[in-house]
Each structure stands twice: as structure tokens, then as C-alpha cells.
Amino acid sequence: MLYQFYEMQRAMVEPFADFAQAASKLYSTPHSPLSKIPMAQRLAAGFNLVYRLGKDYEKPEFNLLSVDVNGVDVTIRERVEVDKPFCELRRFKRFSDDPETLDAMLSQPVVLIVAPLSGHYATLLRDTVQSMLSDHKVYITDWKNARTVPLSEGEFHLDDYVNYVQEFIRYLQGRYGQCHVVSVCQPTVPVLAAVSLMASRGETTPLSMTMMGGPIDARRSPTAVNNLAQTRSYDWFENNVIYEVPDNYPGAGRRVYPGFLQYSGFVAMNPDRHANSHYDYFKDLIKGDDASAEHHRKFYDEYNAVLDMDADYYLETIATVFQEFKLVKGTWDVRSPEGQLERVRPQDIQNTALLTVEGQLDDISGSGQTRAAHDLCTGIDANAQKHIEVAGAGHYGIFSGSRWRKVVYPQVCEFILTHQPASATSASAAGHAPSVSDDAPSPDDSEDSDSVSAEATVITPENTPVESAPEPETTIQTANPEESDFSAGGDIAVATAENTSVISAAKPETKVQTGKNGAAPENARNSQRSKRRG
């Protein structure tokens, strides 16, 4: 009943939030007589704060409209390539009418960014995506809010997450010949499992894996997240944080870990910091500091937008990653879409380079947790492995903000390029030449193709040089130990939540849905499982 009570409370508060928004405008609009009375600015600021505290926060948009590629402004169109019941594979398609820019983009590596499914939306990685679009063809997993997924689509388990990642990798391999995978925090574990299973079957694995701030081995340098998961039983989580979706949503009846509970966990970790942040916002409005006020709004537009997670997925993540440590103990079996149990063996990976990134001050995934991947992937040559520790960086700083853009991303980009063979580059370019085949884009809709001028020609791309592998470990020092953006350390939900970034929400570009949702395979697999764990 807690979810239903929350919905009733939200419905009651919404009219007051709307009234507060209208009152704020009445006291702040220059043409309003009320804006001339004493204390009008304070009243407007107070009503605005009440509105933001009471309003409902919808899913943000990436709002990436253009990117700089070698000094040329390139247009971006966002669209859905594959639509699964619980996830969309989202593509950021680039267009230019400059022949040299076309040549450069056609030869760039293909990167799959696997976003976290741990409380916030994939827009958490907006800064990550924006940086990588300058040098890569970029796809991202955009996980759906479980309350919007009808029960007819079946359950969603941790095994399904692993199988989704494998399917997306195969999709990109079929389209381009090869790809690289980047995972941030929570998905480092299922991504490593997915690539391990592909290697064990003898399938082609990605050219490289980049893992940032993830709990590969949650026993190392345990954080508040790890301690909570280990001091509470599986049954405690199931009995205290799992509720059914109310009837007013498409996913009515689905068992979920509700977003509003996750948000409560985020705020409870640092209530004083959030209170001070809102008070500073109030003072900025009074002073007329529009830049600081907008900074606050952008951050909390993202921070307050949370999604529900399917109960089976959440509980299995708690058990597998934070309680039983199945990955590092070698006891993790994943059920394939065909219903077969397969053992996860990271030691079988041989042809995928491995880069791990950790923040020195990360209080979600402690020191050494991500680096543990190197100890598991014993089949990868030492020259194809590298670890980066970013001095002074928290969890958020390793994938967004100034440290990500200036310190981490250049090394990630270099690592990917180092392990991008000339053959893969040529295949990638060839795969995007204008084509009229059924499984390829049309000439006027091809990736990174000329969408403006018909006179622009595609020049044959030069081979990308294969650089020597960097040293196995790098420690990065920065001049300023403090994050230039809003600090992200410490804001977590129960056991698996992420920190957020300073991101704005805006209207999306036109989206073209081309994938199938694959509901039948999901239901077939779910019929072989019990509804919940014992």
C-alpha cells in the first residue's frame, strides 16, 4: 500500500505546487503590479522553491543537438535502433556536409555505452556521450522505467540484463564488424559477464572493454553501499523495499523497487548538503544570480528524476554482486535466452583489451573494486590491460564534469584507438557507405552521411594507426583536488544507486524506432523460472 499512499500524496500536493509556480511568476514578472510591493523578490523566491520541492520530475532528455568534430559543427539526430521490453538501444546519428569531416567520422570506432540501471535514467551519462561523439560512433542503453512495462512483457532478471548486453553487442558487430564497450558503475558486472559468456562460446568479443567505477569485487574497500547490502538479508530487502505498481500505470501489478524510495535513500545519505543547496538556491533567486540558480535547476532536474527497477533484477543484483560475490568466486551461472545455464568465466576472454578507471575519492565503488577485473581476466595479455586511478575524483568525476573531459576521456579515447585495428576501421567505414539493402540505411539516411549537400563525396578513409599499448597503470594528478561541478560523492540509494550529474532537460529530437521488442523470447524464458527467488 505504500506505493498507493505515495501516489495519493503526490496527487494532493500537485495543485499546491502549481499554485506556487503561478504565485512565483506573479511576484517576479516585471509587468505584474505584485512585483512592485516590498519583499516581492523574497516571496517569488519562496514560492519558486516550494514549486520545485513539490513538482513531479519526468524523464530528462539528452538534448544533444550538435557536436564539434575536428573544429566542424556536426548535427546530431537521436533515435532508437533496437526496442526491447525493458531497454532501448539509442543511437546518436551524426550528419555533416563537409567531405573531410565525413571521412574522419566514417573511420571512427563504434562504441556501445552501457548505462547504469540503478535509480536514474541514462541521461546521467549525457556528458560521457557528448564527449565521445567527437571521436566515435556512439550508442547507449536507455533503460525503461519498470512501472511503464506491462506485466505481459514478462519479468526482468539480472540474467536478462546480461543477455540484452550480448544482443546489443552482436547487433553492432553485425552492422559494423566490431565495437568497443564502455560501462559505468553498476553495468561493469553484467558487461564483464556478457563478454565472458561470448568468449566461452567462441564468439567474437568486443575490441575493448572500459569499466569505470564498478563493483566487480565489492569485498574490497567496502563503502556504505556494500556495508548495507551485507548487513541486511535478501529477505529484508524483499520485504521492505519491494512494492507493486499502482493501477494508474501501464505496469500495474509489477513488483518493483520504487523510484521514490530510491530518491529517499539518495537524500538520506546527505540531508544537510541538500538542505543547504536548496537554501543557496533561494538566496540566488533573491540576489538575481540567474547563472547559479539555473545550475541548481539543471542538477535537480536530473537528480530528482528516478525510475522504478524490476524487483527480480534488483534483488538478484543485491545477492549476486553484494552478498554472494558470485563473479569473483567463479560461481555465477547465467541463464541464456534458450534456457541453458552457462558459467561466467572471465578467464576465457583473450581478444578484448581491458581498461579500468577508479576515482580516488569514490565512496560508492571503493578503491580496488573495479581494478579487480584485471585479476579475473587472466587470459588477456598484459599489454592489452591498463588501470587509471584519478586523484581527487569522486564517483561522478570519473565519467562527467571537468575531470572526465580533461583528464579521463583523453586516455579512454587513446585506449580505444590503440585497440582499433585498421581492418575494423575499414569495415566500419564500409558499413556506412550509402546502400539500398534491407539491413542498411538508405543513401540519404546513412550514419554520418551527407544530409545537406548532395555534392559532398565520401573519401576513402585512411587506416587508423595502431599505437603501442600504454603502461599497465597510470595515476593521474590534477591541480585542484575538488570537483568543479556539484560533488557526487555519497548520494546513493539502497545498495545500488548512482550519483547524478549537472544536466539539463529539454525537448527530444525526432526518434525513429526500428527494433523489435522481442517480448516472445523474454516470455518464453520467463516461463522456465519461478516468479521470485526463495
XYZ file of C-alpha atoms in Angstrom:
534
model
C 0.000 0.000 0.000
C 2.979 2.335 0.360
C 3.124 2.997 -3.385
C -0.601 3.778 -3.481
C -0.237 6.104 -0.496
C 2.637 7.903 -2.226
C 0.549 8.377 -5.360
C -2.318 9.808 -3.317
C 0.034 12.194 -1.547
C 1.558 13.272 -4.875
C -1.902 13.950 -6.328
C -2.747 16.107 -3.308
C 0.486 18.120 -3.469
C 0.412 18.753 -7.219
C -2.241 21.545 -7.129
C -0.281 23.372 -4.427
C 2.887 23.085 -6.495
C 1.088 24.560 -9.494
C -0.261 27.374 -7.325
C 3.260 28.069 -6.009
C 4.584 28.267 -9.570
C 1.863 30.750 -10.572
C 2.434 32.840 -7.438
C 6.154 32.933 -8.082
C 5.542 34.337 -11.547
C 3.082 36.918 -10.243
C 5.657 38.256 -7.789
C 8.602 38.144 -10.199
C 7.190 39.213 -13.586
C 8.142 42.886 -14.148
C 4.739 43.732 -15.643
C 2.857 42.404 -12.608
C 1.786 45.011 -10.012
C 2.652 42.495 -7.265
C 6.313 42.616 -8.304
C 6.480 46.228 -7.046
C 5.463 45.553 -3.444
C 8.060 45.233 -0.648
C 9.540 41.735 -0.210
C 8.239 40.723 -3.658
C 11.559 39.161 -4.623
C 11.666 37.080 -1.453
C 8.085 35.959 -1.930
C 8.793 34.974 -5.533
C 11.875 33.035 -4.480
C 9.996 31.257 -1.702
C 7.120 30.229 -3.959
C 9.579 29.055 -6.621
C 11.365 26.851 -4.105
C 8.052 25.381 -2.916
C 7.141 24.633 -6.530
C 10.386 22.795 -7.216
C 10.118 20.793 -3.999
C 6.574 19.700 -4.824
C 6.619 19.216 -8.601
C 6.837 15.853 -10.341
C 10.068 15.267 -12.277
C 9.753 13.489 -15.614
C 12.440 11.616 -17.515
C 15.022 14.124 -18.832
C 16.161 14.238 -22.449
C 19.709 14.058 -23.752
C 19.152 17.202 -25.831
C 22.392 16.700 -27.761
C 21.788 18.637 -30.970
C 25.320 19.115 -32.270
C 28.932 18.271 -31.521
C 32.312 19.575 -32.586
C 34.284 17.146 -34.761
C 37.744 18.435 -35.695
C 36.535 22.019 -35.499
C 33.388 21.425 -37.551
C 29.922 21.667 -36.022
C 28.136 18.368 -36.736
C 24.383 17.871 -36.399
C 23.109 15.006 -34.219
C 19.851 13.150 -34.558
C 18.873 10.858 -31.709
C 16.859 7.740 -32.472
C 16.036 4.266 -31.181
C 17.734 1.444 -33.077
C 16.517 -1.545 -31.043
C 13.467 -1.521 -28.780
C 13.340 -4.228 -26.115
C 10.694 -4.585 -23.402
C 12.933 -3.080 -20.711
C 15.521 -1.168 -22.713
C 16.102 0.851 -25.868
C 19.367 0.865 -27.776
C 19.667 4.564 -28.555
C 21.844 5.898 -31.337
C 23.275 9.393 -31.777
C 23.494 9.750 -35.532
C 25.762 12.451 -36.907
C 25.351 14.431 -40.127
C 27.697 16.754 -41.990
C 28.130 18.209 -45.477
C 31.902 18.650 -45.076
C 33.802 15.929 -47.026
C 36.830 15.903 -44.722
C 34.640 15.633 -41.649
C 32.688 12.821 -43.284
C 35.922 10.986 -43.956
C 37.020 11.386 -40.342
C 33.680 10.273 -38.891
C 33.315 7.256 -41.161
C 36.600 5.841 -39.910
C 35.936 6.406 -36.208
C 35.416 3.493 -33.776
C 31.963 2.296 -32.751
C 31.265 2.474 -29.013
C 28.439 0.937 -27.001
C 27.945 2.795 -23.718
C 26.121 0.624 -21.182
C 24.341 2.973 -18.797
C 23.526 2.072 -15.184
C 20.157 0.667 -14.204
C 20.359 1.794 -10.615
C 17.901 4.561 -9.960
C 18.467 7.302 -12.519
C 17.982 7.438 -16.273
C 20.644 7.012 -18.943
C 20.820 10.807 -19.245
C 23.078 10.551 -16.207
C 25.798 9.916 -18.809
C 24.980 12.894 -21.027
C 28.442 14.363 -20.539
C 30.019 10.990 -21.319
C 28.058 10.694 -24.548
C 28.739 14.269 -25.612
C 32.499 13.871 -25.206
C 32.641 10.558 -27.052
C 30.596 11.820 -30.003
C 33.556 13.907 -31.153
C 35.648 10.821 -31.842
C 33.269 7.831 -32.005
C 30.017 6.472 -33.335
C 28.015 6.253 -30.116
C 25.183 4.001 -28.947
C 23.781 3.832 -25.412
C 21.453 1.564 -23.464
C 18.440 3.588 -22.322
C 16.710 1.539 -19.606
C 12.962 1.912 -19.215
C 11.045 2.737 -16.080
C 9.673 -0.626 -14.914
C 6.327 0.903 -13.969
C 5.708 1.616 -17.662
C 6.313 -2.002 -18.746
C 3.119 -4.120 -18.789
C 3.123 -7.455 -16.967
C 2.512 -9.135 -20.330
C 6.156 -8.399 -21.224
C 7.294 -10.799 -18.511
C 9.806 -10.395 -15.696
C 13.244 -8.845 -15.874
C 16.153 -10.606 -14.200
C 19.859 -9.923 -13.907
C 20.300 -12.684 -16.488
C 18.137 -10.671 -18.888
C 20.397 -7.664 -18.409
C 23.400 -9.797 -19.369
C 21.555 -11.191 -22.396
C 20.480 -7.710 -23.513
C 24.117 -6.570 -23.480
C 25.150 -9.570 -25.570
C 22.360 -8.890 -28.058
C 23.352 -5.240 -28.426
C 27.000 -6.182 -28.945
C 26.035 -8.672 -31.657
C 23.817 -6.054 -33.285
C 26.715 -3.614 -33.574
C 29.087 -6.339 -34.718
C 26.653 -7.310 -37.451
C 26.351 -3.696 -38.550
C 29.958 -2.542 -38.296
C 32.075 -5.669 -37.922
C 33.300 -4.751 -34.428
C 32.717 -2.409 -31.498
C 34.061 -1.242 -28.154
C 32.106 -1.315 -24.872
C 32.145 1.300 -22.113
C 30.338 0.603 -18.822
C 29.868 2.938 -15.861
C 29.346 1.704 -12.286
C 26.616 -0.951 -11.933
C 26.833 -2.374 -15.505
C 30.517 -3.250 -15.198
C 29.460 -6.564 -13.633
C 26.883 -7.681 -16.241
C 29.082 -6.378 -19.082
C 32.009 -8.476 -17.877
C 29.647 -11.442 -17.626
C 28.292 -10.845 -21.144
C 31.725 -10.658 -22.745
C 32.894 -13.687 -20.736
C 29.986 -15.787 -21.987
C 30.626 -14.734 -25.574
C 34.293 -15.674 -25.207
C 33.444 -19.052 -23.680
C 31.215 -19.855 -26.661
C 33.918 -18.874 -29.116
C 32.046 -15.789 -30.342
C 33.776 -12.622 -31.457
C 34.164 -10.349 -28.450
C 34.411 -6.520 -28.434
C 37.752 -4.956 -29.251
C 37.947 -3.362 -25.819
C 36.097 -3.003 -22.522
C 36.311 0.190 -20.488
C 34.961 -0.178 -16.952
C 34.559 2.848 -14.724
C 33.755 2.865 -11.022
C 32.044 -0.519 -10.841
C 31.674 -3.122 -8.043
C 33.485 -6.006 -9.733
C 34.683 -7.171 -6.308
C 32.554 -5.451 -3.670
C 34.633 -7.001 -0.871
C 37.491 -4.578 -1.492
C 37.412 -1.249 0.352
C 33.744 -1.634 1.309
C 31.630 1.518 1.189
C 28.294 2.394 2.783
C 26.610 0.695 -0.172
C 28.479 -2.556 0.430
C 28.007 -2.481 4.187
C 24.262 -2.020 3.937
C 23.896 -4.888 1.476
C 25.980 -7.202 3.632
C 24.322 -6.387 6.949
C 20.785 -6.936 5.625
C 19.431 -10.229 4.390
C 17.914 -10.903 0.989
C 14.516 -11.310 2.672
C 14.880 -7.939 4.391
C 15.260 -6.179 1.044
C 12.346 -8.094 -0.450
C 10.053 -7.320 2.491
C 10.988 -3.672 2.977
C 11.692 -2.064 -0.406
C 9.623 -4.057 -2.918
C 6.088 -2.910 -3.797
C 3.561 -3.388 -6.577
C 2.974 -0.697 -9.201
C -0.446 1.020 -8.752
C -3.255 0.659 -11.280
C -2.703 4.094 -12.859
C 0.471 2.945 -14.659
C 0.898 0.535 -17.613
C 2.977 -1.773 -15.402
C 0.206 -2.155 -12.816
C 0.860 -5.143 -10.563
C 4.565 -5.427 -11.375
C 6.819 -5.845 -8.346
C 9.387 -3.050 -8.290
C 11.847 -1.166 -6.166
C 10.068 2.227 -6.453
C 11.917 5.313 -7.565
C 10.563 7.422 -4.708
C 12.148 5.037 -2.188
C 15.428 5.247 -4.039
C 15.214 9.022 -4.000
C 14.621 8.937 -0.243
C 17.795 6.889 0.060
C 19.721 9.400 -2.039
C 18.677 12.341 0.121
C 19.022 10.488 3.435
C 22.726 9.985 2.824
C 23.427 13.745 2.850
C 20.349 15.640 4.095
C 22.350 18.649 5.292
C 24.013 19.078 1.927
C 20.699 19.028 0.094
C 19.103 21.428 2.565
C 21.992 23.838 2.133
C 21.774 23.503 -1.639
C 18.095 24.479 -1.654
C 18.733 27.375 0.710
C 21.533 28.592 -1.549
C 19.098 28.404 -4.462
C 16.640 30.573 -2.520
C 19.355 33.143 -1.865
C 20.496 33.095 -5.504
C 16.950 33.901 -6.620
C 16.811 36.848 -4.212
C 20.176 38.158 -5.401
C 19.213 37.700 -9.046
C 22.078 35.269 -9.643
C 20.443 33.564 -12.617
C 23.509 31.503 -13.535
C 23.769 29.827 -10.127
C 20.003 29.310 -9.963
C 19.996 27.649 -13.372
C 22.908 25.447 -12.317
C 20.812 24.270 -9.361
C 17.748 23.645 -11.537
C 19.688 21.602 -14.082
C 21.239 19.424 -11.417
C 17.996 18.677 -9.592
C 16.003 18.199 -12.800
C 18.238 15.163 -13.325
C 18.745 14.202 -9.700
C 15.031 14.137 -8.844
C 14.042 12.110 -11.913
C 14.154 8.476 -10.820
C 12.801 5.236 -12.245
C 11.404 2.033 -10.772
C 13.515 -1.116 -11.067
C 12.018 -4.565 -11.545
C 12.123 -6.436 -8.238
C 13.731 -9.605 -9.595
C 16.568 -7.685 -11.211
C 17.206 -5.577 -8.126
C 17.128 -8.441 -5.628
C 19.322 -10.654 -7.791
C 21.843 -7.830 -8.114
C 21.950 -7.484 -4.334
C 22.516 -11.205 -3.883
C 24.908 -11.830 -6.793
C 27.106 -8.744 -6.565
C 26.969 -7.540 -2.959
C 26.232 -10.603 -0.842
C 27.441 -13.781 -2.542
C 30.177 -12.255 -4.764
C 29.469 -14.869 -7.414
C 31.516 -13.209 -10.156
C 34.801 -13.158 -8.259
C 34.176 -16.572 -6.685
C 33.510 -18.164 -10.068
C 30.061 -19.462 -9.095
C 27.835 -17.273 -11.268
C 25.604 -19.113 -13.748
C 23.580 -17.071 -16.250
C 20.517 -18.454 -17.999
C 20.621 -17.901 -21.767
C 17.544 -16.919 -23.827
C 17.281 -20.617 -24.718
C 17.040 -21.527 -21.044
C 20.531 -23.022 -20.659
C 22.657 -22.222 -17.609
C 26.155 -21.032 -18.530
C 29.032 -20.406 -16.118
C 30.619 -16.949 -16.256
C 34.367 -17.397 -16.856
C 36.223 -14.073 -17.284
C 39.462 -16.010 -17.732
C 38.192 -17.130 -21.153
C 38.418 -13.571 -22.534
C 41.518 -13.266 -24.699
C 40.927 -10.854 -27.581
C 39.364 -7.914 -25.727
C 41.551 -5.169 -24.259
C 40.657 -4.069 -20.717
C 40.756 -0.563 -19.240
C 39.567 0.115 -15.686
C 39.060 3.574 -14.166
C 38.652 4.406 -10.488
C 38.248 7.657 -8.576
C 40.483 8.162 -5.576
C 37.577 9.543 -3.523
C 34.847 7.258 -4.865
C 32.521 6.454 -1.957
C 30.210 4.181 -3.950
C 32.635 1.747 -5.586
C 35.630 1.680 -3.278
C 39.286 1.567 -4.247
C 40.241 -1.681 -5.942
C 36.693 -2.846 -6.683
C 36.889 -2.064 -10.395
C 40.563 -2.924 -10.712
C 39.671 -6.457 -9.623
C 38.606 -7.111 -13.217
C 42.276 -7.463 -14.144
C 42.708 -10.284 -11.636
C 39.757 -12.128 -13.183
C 40.660 -11.621 -16.852
C 43.848 -13.670 -16.776
C 43.558 -14.599 -20.463
C 44.080 -11.007 -21.632
C 47.677 -10.123 -22.479
C 49.291 -7.710 -20.031
C 49.995 -5.242 -22.853
C 46.246 -5.015 -23.517
C 45.403 -4.077 -19.917
C 45.538 -0.680 -18.248
C 44.298 0.816 -14.981
C 43.747 4.505 -14.233
C 43.259 5.996 -10.789
C 42.085 9.608 -10.914
C 43.449 11.560 -7.971
C 40.933 13.748 -6.176
C 37.952 12.410 -8.156
C 34.756 11.077 -6.650
C 32.352 8.670 -8.281
C 30.766 11.222 -10.559
C 34.042 12.871 -11.525
C 35.349 9.872 -13.456
C 32.593 9.949 -16.081
C 31.230 13.502 -16.077
C 32.359 17.013 -15.336
C 35.705 18.708 -15.818
C 37.884 15.778 -14.709
C 36.128 13.456 -17.113
C 36.507 15.858 -20.037
C 40.071 16.996 -19.375
C 41.718 14.044 -17.654
C 39.870 10.750 -18.084
C 38.319 10.997 -21.546
C 41.574 11.680 -23.444
C 43.025 8.453 -22.045
C 39.850 6.466 -22.736
C 39.863 7.782 -26.311
C 43.525 6.886 -26.748
C 42.987 3.389 -25.347
C 40.093 2.709 -27.724
C 42.056 3.999 -30.722
C 45.093 1.941 -29.722
C 42.994 -1.227 -29.891
C 41.100 -0.276 -33.049
C 42.761 -2.298 -35.846
C 42.843 -0.929 -39.374
C 40.608 -3.760 -40.605
C 37.881 -2.841 -38.110
C 38.151 0.806 -39.092
C 37.770 -0.006 -42.770
C 34.835 -2.314 -42.083
C 33.167 0.393 -40.035
C 33.515 2.888 -42.841
C 32.359 0.427 -45.450
C 29.341 -0.472 -43.358
C 28.176 3.124 -43.572
C 28.608 3.722 -47.244
C 25.339 4.569 -48.970
C 23.379 1.390 -49.520
C 19.894 0.345 -50.554
C 19.983 -3.107 -48.957
C 17.249 -4.027 -46.494
C 19.587 -4.144 -43.476
C 21.456 -0.919 -44.206
C 20.469 2.754 -44.250
C 19.370 4.424 -47.438
C 21.829 6.881 -49.064
C 20.114 9.899 -47.527
C 19.858 8.350 -44.063
C 23.232 6.712 -43.513
C 25.292 7.180 -40.363
C 27.460 10.258 -40.513
C 26.403 10.765 -44.120
C 25.822 13.960 -46.041
C 22.354 15.125 -45.061
C 22.657 18.619 -46.525
C 24.523 18.729 -49.791
C 24.228 16.099 -52.497
C 27.564 17.250 -53.916
C 29.587 16.130 -50.925
C 31.577 12.981 -51.615
C 32.737 10.332 -49.208
C 36.504 9.994 -49.340
C 38.045 6.596 -48.725
C 39.160 6.662 -45.075
C 42.771 6.222 -44.234
C 43.737 3.383 -41.939
C 43.761 4.270 -38.291
C 47.253 3.781 -36.841
C 47.656 1.050 -34.269
C 49.577 2.594 -31.414
C 51.638 0.761 -28.871
C 49.823 -0.149 -25.679
C 50.340 2.234 -22.768
C 51.790 1.283 -19.440
C 49.612 -1.031 -17.337
C 48.875 1.559 -14.633
C 48.566 5.312 -14.557
C 47.840 7.588 -11.611
C 46.535 10.973 -12.672
C 47.187 14.060 -10.571
C 45.173 17.211 -11.027
C 45.867 20.705 -9.804
C 42.582 21.139 -7.991
C 41.529 18.290 -5.670
C 37.932 19.486 -5.597
C 35.353 18.740 -8.291
C 34.484 21.800 -10.330
C 30.887 20.572 -10.591
C 28.433 19.634 -7.852
C 30.104 16.922 -5.791
C 28.690 13.477 -6.461
C 30.225 11.517 -3.634
C 27.906 9.813 -1.201
C 24.446 10.213 -2.723
C 23.279 6.640 -3.008
C 20.154 4.557 -2.819
C 19.833 1.233 -1.055
C 22.767 -0.833 -2.268
C 22.933 0.008 -5.972
C 22.089 3.646 -6.614
C 24.164 6.076 -8.687
C 25.189 9.646 -8.246
C 23.932 12.212 -10.674
C 25.368 14.899 -12.895
C 24.600 18.501 -13.695
C 22.406 18.031 -16.728
C 19.554 19.926 -18.308
C 16.297 18.536 -19.590
C 14.919 19.584 -22.952
C 12.672 18.511 -25.764
C 13.988 15.475 -27.710
C 14.857 15.257 -31.358
C 12.776 13.131 -33.690
C 13.144 9.449 -32.838
C 12.810 6.589 -35.312
C 12.024 3.209 -33.804
C 13.429 0.374 -35.883
C 13.967 -2.518 -33.484
C 11.613 -5.215 -32.301
C 10.852 -5.581 -28.652
C 11.423 -9.318 -28.525
C 8.668 -9.927 -25.999
C 8.086 -13.525 -27.063
C 11.649 -14.720 -26.295
C 11.503 -12.939 -22.948
C 8.216 -14.616 -22.021
C 9.471 -17.992 -23.159
C 12.481 -17.680 -20.911
C 10.462 -16.385 -18.002
C 8.167 -19.394 -18.164
C 11.120 -21.508 -17.096
C 11.723 -19.506 -13.939
C 9.879 -19.041 -10.728
C 8.465 -15.598 -10.159
C 10.686 -14.796 -7.278
C 13.664 -16.098 -5.501
C 13.154 -18.298 -2.440
